[in-house]
Amino acid sequence: NEADALVKAELGSALIAAVVERAKRNTPIAMTLEEAQSVEEAINNITESIESVDPEDLPHRTAWVLNRSTGHLLLGNSTAALGDIETVVCFRPDDTEYRRQYAFVLHSNGQVAKAIECLRQIAAIENQSEAALMLVGMLCEQRMFDEALSAIENANGAGYDNEIWLEFERLHIHIL
């Protein structure tokens, strides 16, 4: 029933979030076999839950699809992650956080030009420091240094916190 689906999806989402949080604290990211199996189980639970709700209610379950996308990405299945994050962006096209994650998944799938274009659009919006930083990083990766420098100049004085600004400065030094 729908109550069971909700519980399964929420538990699966919580597990994936916990793995992501642990990964943020431990660099480089490496999952144990047990964690990978848990993420796979969480993906399966979320999928069952998605399939059990009325399709018209799915836009209200965006977090489920987003977490399943993250789970796929954790397991290295960037194609499945891309399909899910595209669904999320269709549901919430104006959500810059979702669009930023979409750009990351595009990049993971080798669609760098599309990821850069997505980040250009987001970075043009005021106070989008993480998107602007991702854009500069991808531009540097593609050896598009003039545009990267311009993006850094546009970010100057935007009121970003020190941690973000230090990363912009690191990239600036790298370019020079």
Steps between C-alpha positions, in 0.01 A plus 500: 500500500599864475597530869747213464635655181553827681690330783719300259582807290578714803725229649675456166544874466638527854750222433626662180526837679702336779742343250539836322569679830762239594655535156522879545706448816730233354700582192559315274152351481497125532203292604523168670327204337242513778429869431472435127252219567305730732487772234383243244226388741404864561475560124276193468279618788470848351419351160224283652361806674508712185320225310234472770388864502259657257709652216327833561643501854857435383590872468428523873749218556788681333730421795456128433609531138786733597626257764476209259707705254760557770500130584559409136784750486657353814497158335655636182188472287506850358255417218225403746593800716459728198155360421384566855646849531345594164164395643563714809592804290182451292297509822685803641665690212556816704679330790865599461622234745345225289635657182848519657482129581378441143814673371715280724334183368531624141872549564522149648344371177757679284250764384729782603381762250140454614611511866689825439199659329277399791747651749530821296125547537506432873810710566330798335250497787603703803660314797571172324855455628516121473375503141747777410782302661400181317486700176851635548629152581344347188620786283854446629468128437406580139788749476255787445712729715381837366140421588608355834684823584194701398279286724741556791493876436118491496506317833732760657311705753193276487512449875588132495625347823873464560515127424342547158710806425823318593409232246446769233843641586658153476352456152610851403859418597475172307394688186780753524 
